[in-house]
Short mmCIF file of C-alpha atoms and ligand atoms in Angstrom, two decimals:
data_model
loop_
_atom_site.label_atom_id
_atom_site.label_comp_id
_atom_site.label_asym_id
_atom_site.label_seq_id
_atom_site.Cartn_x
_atom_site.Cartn_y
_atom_site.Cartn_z
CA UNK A 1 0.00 0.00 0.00
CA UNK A 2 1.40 4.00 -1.01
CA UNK A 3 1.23 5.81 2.06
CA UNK A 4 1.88 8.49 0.12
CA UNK A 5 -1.65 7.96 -2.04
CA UNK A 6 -3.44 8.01 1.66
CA UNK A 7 -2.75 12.00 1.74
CA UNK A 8 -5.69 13.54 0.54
CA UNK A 9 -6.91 16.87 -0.07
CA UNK A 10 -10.45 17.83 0.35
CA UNK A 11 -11.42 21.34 -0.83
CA UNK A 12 -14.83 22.67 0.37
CA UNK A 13 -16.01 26.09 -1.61
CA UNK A 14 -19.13 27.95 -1.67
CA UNK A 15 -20.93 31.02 -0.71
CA UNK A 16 -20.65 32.53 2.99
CA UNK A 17 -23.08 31.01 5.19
CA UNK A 18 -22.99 27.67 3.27
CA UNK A 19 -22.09 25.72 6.22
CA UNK A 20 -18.27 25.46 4.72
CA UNK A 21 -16.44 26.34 7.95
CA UNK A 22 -18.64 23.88 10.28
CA UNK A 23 -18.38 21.16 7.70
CA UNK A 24 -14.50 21.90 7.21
CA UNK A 25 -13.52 21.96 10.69
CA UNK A 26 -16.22 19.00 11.46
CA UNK A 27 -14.86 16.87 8.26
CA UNK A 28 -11.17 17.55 9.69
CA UNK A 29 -11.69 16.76 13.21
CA UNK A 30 -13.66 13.01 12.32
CA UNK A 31 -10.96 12.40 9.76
CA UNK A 32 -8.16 13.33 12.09
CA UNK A 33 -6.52 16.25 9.27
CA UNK A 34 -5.47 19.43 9.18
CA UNK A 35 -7.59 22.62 8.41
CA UNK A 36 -6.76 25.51 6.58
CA UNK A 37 -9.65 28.79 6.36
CA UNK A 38 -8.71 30.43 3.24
CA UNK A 39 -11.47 33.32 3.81
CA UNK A 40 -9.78 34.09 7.13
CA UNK A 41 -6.34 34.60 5.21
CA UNK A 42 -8.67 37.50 2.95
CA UNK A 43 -9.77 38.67 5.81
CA UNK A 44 -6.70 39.07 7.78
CA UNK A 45 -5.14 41.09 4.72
CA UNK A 46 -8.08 43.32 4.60
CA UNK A 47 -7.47 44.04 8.05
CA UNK A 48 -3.73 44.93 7.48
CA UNK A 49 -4.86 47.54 4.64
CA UNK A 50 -7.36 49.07 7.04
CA UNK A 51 -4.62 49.01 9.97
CA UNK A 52 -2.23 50.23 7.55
CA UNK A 53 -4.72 53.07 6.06
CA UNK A 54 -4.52 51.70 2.93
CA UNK A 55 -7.90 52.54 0.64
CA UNK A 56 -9.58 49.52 -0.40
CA UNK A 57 -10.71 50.62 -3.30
CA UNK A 58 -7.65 52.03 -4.63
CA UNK A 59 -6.62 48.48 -6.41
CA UNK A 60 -3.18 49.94 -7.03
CA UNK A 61 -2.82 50.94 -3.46
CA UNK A 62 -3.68 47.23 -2.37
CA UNK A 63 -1.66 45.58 -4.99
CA UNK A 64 1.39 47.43 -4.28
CA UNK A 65 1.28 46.90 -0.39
CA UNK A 66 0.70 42.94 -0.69
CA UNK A 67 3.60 41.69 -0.65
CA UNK A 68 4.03 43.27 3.37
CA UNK A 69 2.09 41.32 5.93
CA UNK A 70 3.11 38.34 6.79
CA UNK A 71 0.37 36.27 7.62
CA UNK A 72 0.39 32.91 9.50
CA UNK A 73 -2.50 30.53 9.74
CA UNK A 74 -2.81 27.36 12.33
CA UNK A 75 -4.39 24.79 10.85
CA UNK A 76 -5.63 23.12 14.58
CA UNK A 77 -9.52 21.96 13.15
CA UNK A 78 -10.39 22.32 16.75
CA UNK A 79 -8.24 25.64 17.36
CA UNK A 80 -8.01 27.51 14.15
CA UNK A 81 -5.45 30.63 14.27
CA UNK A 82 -4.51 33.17 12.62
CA UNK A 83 -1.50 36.41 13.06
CA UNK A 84 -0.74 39.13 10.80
CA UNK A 85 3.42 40.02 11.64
CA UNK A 86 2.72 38.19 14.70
CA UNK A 87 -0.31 39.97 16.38
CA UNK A 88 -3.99 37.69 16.70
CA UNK A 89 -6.50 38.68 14.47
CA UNK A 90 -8.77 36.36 15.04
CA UNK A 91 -11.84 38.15 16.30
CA UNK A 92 -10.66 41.26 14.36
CA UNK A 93 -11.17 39.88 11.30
CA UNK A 94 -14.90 38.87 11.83
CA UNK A 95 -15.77 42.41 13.22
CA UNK A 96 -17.81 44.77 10.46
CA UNK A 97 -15.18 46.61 8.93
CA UNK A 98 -12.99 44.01 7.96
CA UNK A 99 -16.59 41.85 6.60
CA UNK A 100 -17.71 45.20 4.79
CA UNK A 101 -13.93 45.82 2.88
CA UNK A 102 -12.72 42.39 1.75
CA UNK A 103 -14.53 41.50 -1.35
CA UNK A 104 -12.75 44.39 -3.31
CA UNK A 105 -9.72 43.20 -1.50
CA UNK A 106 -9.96 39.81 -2.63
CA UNK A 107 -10.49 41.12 -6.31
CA UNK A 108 -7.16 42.60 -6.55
CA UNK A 109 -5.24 40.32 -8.31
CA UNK A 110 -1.60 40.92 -6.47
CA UNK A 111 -3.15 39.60 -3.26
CA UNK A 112 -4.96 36.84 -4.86
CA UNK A 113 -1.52 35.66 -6.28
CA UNK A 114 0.03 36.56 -2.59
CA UNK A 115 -2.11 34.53 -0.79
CA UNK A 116 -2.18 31.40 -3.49
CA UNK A 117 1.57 31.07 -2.58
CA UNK A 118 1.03 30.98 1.25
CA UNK A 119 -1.75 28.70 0.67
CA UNK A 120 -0.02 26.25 -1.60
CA UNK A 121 2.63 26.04 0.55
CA UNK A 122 0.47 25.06 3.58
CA UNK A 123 -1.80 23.00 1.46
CA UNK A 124 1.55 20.86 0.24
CA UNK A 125 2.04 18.59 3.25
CA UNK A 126 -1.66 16.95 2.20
CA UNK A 127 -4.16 15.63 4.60
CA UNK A 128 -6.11 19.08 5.27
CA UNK A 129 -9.85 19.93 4.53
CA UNK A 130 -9.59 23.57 2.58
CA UNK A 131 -12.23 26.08 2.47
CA UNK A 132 -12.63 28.92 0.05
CA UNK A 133 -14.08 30.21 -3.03
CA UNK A 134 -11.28 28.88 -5.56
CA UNK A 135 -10.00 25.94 -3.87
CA UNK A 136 -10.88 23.17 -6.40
CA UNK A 137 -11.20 25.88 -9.20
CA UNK A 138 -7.53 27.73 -9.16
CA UNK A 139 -5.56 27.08 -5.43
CA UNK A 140 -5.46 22.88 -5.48
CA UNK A 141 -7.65 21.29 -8.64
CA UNK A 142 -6.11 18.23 -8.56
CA UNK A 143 -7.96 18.02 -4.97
CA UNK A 144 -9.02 14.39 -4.24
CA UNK A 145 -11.92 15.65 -2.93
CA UNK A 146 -13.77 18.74 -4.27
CA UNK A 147 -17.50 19.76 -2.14
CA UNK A 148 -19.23 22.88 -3.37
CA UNK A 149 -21.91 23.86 -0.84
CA UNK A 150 -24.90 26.09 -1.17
CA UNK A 151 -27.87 27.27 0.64
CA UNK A 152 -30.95 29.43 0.03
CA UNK A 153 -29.89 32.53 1.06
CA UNK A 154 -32.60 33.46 4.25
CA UNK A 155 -31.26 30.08 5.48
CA UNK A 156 -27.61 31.65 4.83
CA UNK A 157 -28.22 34.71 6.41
CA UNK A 158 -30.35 33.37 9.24
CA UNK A 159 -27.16 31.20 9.74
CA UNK A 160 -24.55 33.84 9.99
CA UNK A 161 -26.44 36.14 11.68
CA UNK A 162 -26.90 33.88 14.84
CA UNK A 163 -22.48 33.36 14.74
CA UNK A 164 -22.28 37.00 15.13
CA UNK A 165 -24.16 36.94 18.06
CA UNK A 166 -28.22 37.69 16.35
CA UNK A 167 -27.04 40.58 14.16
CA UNK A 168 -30.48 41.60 11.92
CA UNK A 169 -30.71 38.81 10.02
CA UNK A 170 -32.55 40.83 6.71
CA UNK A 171 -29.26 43.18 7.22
CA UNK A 172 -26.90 40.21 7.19
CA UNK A 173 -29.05 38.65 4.09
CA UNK A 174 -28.56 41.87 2.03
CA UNK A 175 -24.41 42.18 2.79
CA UNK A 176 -23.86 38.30 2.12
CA UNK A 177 -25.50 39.05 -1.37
CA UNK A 178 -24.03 42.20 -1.73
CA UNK A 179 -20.79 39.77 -1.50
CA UNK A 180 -21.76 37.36 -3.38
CA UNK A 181 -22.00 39.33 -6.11
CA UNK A 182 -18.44 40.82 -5.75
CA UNK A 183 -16.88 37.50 -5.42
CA UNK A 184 -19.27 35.76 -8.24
CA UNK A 185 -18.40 38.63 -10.57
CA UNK A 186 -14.64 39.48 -10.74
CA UNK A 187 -12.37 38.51 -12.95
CA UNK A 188 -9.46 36.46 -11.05
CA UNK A 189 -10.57 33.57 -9.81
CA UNK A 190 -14.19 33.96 -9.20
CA UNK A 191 -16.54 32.03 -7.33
CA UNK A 192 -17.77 29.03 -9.56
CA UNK A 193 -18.60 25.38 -8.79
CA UNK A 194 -15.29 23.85 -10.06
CA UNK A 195 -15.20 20.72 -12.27
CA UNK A 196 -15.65 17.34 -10.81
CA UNK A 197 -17.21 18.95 -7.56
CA UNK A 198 -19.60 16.89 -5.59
CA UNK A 199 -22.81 20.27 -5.15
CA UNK A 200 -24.55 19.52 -1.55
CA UNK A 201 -27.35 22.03 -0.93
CA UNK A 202 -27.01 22.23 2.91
CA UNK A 203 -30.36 24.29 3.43
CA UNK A 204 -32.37 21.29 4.75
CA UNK A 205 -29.95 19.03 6.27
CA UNK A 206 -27.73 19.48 9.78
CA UNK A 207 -24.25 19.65 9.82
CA UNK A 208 -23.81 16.74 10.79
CA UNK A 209 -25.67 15.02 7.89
CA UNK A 210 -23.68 17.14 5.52
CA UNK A 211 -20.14 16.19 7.62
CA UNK A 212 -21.49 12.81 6.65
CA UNK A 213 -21.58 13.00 2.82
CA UNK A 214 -17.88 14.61 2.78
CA UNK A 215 -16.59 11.92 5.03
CA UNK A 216 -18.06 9.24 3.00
CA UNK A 217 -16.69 10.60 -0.17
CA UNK A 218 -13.24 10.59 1.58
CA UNK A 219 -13.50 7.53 2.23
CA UNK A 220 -14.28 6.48 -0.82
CA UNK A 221 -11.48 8.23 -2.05
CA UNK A 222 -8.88 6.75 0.61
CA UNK A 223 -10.27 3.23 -0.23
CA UNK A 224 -9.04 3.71 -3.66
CA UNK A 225 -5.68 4.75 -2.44
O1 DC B 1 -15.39 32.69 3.86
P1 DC B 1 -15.36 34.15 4.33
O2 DC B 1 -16.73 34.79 4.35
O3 DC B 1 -14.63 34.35 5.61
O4 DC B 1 -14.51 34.89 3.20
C1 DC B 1 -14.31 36.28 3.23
C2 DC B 1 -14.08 36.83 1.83
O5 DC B 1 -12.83 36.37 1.35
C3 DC B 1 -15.10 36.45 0.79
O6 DC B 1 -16.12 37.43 0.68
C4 DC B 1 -14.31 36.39 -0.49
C5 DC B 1 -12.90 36.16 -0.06
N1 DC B 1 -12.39 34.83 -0.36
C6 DC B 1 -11.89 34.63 -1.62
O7 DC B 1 -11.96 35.52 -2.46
N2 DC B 1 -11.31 33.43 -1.94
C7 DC B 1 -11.23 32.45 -1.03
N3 DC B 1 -10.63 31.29 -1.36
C8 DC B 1 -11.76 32.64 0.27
C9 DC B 1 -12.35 33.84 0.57
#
């Protein structure tokens, strides 16, 4: 038997409020793998141009001061973390600001290429669950596993409103299409269901039926090893 064949890589995109960070972290933890948030690594770079006072939406602005943070993610599935030159942004990154300014971030091509480096190189060791909006599109298509979850969006927002402690959920429905849109429309990399991905609609099932499916189709996988 190829140990090396064993190593899989499951990538898990899809729109925000999905279900793609409970089924990640859930799929890693049964499976005993690594973890790797992808959206968290946008985030924390959006956070770094607001720190730094860089405009957002001056695309030059953001693709000439990419190349400075350095940005560290932990990849516990039980104890995600994440530093920008060192400091913990973990909270930080979820607050408004940060939520409101990182789809025309994540446009700018210079940070997309950035952050495609530091995720490759994390990715590389194998055995992680990866979410994100362009993992089995552009950052790792030769994933063993690729998931693309959806969900109507009041069951979206109605989601993501309760994890930020029962923000207005009509409020929250309106900004998660608002991003949609962003991250669905530009040019680099763009939102898609990739080819060869397995779509679960998560809307009427519980995360624990959906950390089913994925775990049975990595098993599937690791039995063909
Ligand atoms: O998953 P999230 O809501 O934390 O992601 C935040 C933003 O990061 C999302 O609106 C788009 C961007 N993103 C991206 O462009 N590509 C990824 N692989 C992950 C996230």
């Amino acid at each position: 038997m190829n140990s090396q064949a064993r190593k899989i890589v499951i990538a898990i995109d899809g729109p925000s409020g999905s279900g793609k960070s409970s089924t990640s972290r859930g799929t890693a933890t049964r499976l005993g793998m690594r973890y790797l948030d992808t959206g968290a690594m946008f985030r924390a770079m959006t956070w770094w141009m607001l720190e730094s006072g860089i405009d957002v939406h001056d695309g030059e602005a953001v693709a000439t001061a990419a190349g400075r943070p350095s940005i560290v993610s932990g990849t516990d599935p039980q104890a995600p973390t994440i530093t920008v030159d060192g400091t913990d942004v973990a909270v930080a990154i979820r607050g408004e600001a940060v939520t409101g300014a990182v789809s025309p971030v994540s446009a700018v091509p210079a940070v997309r290429t950035r952050l495609l480096e530091l995720q490759r190189e994390v990715i590389g060791a194998g055995d992680i669950v990866v979410e994100g909006r362009d993992i089995g599109s552009v950052v790792w298509p030769q994933a063993e596993v690729k998931v693309y979850l959806t969900a109507d969006p009041a069951a979206r927002a109605a989601r993501r409103a309760l994890e930020e402690g029962g923000s207005d959920v009509a409020a929250t429905q309106q900004s998660l299409l608002a991003r949609d849109r962003i991250d669905s429309g530009r040019a680099t990399a763009p939102l898609t269901m990739p080819d060869g991905a397995h779509h679960i609609d998560t809307t009427d099932f519980t995360l624990d039926e959906v950390i089913d499916q994925v775990v049975a189709l990595s098993e599937a996988v690791k039995d063909r090893a």
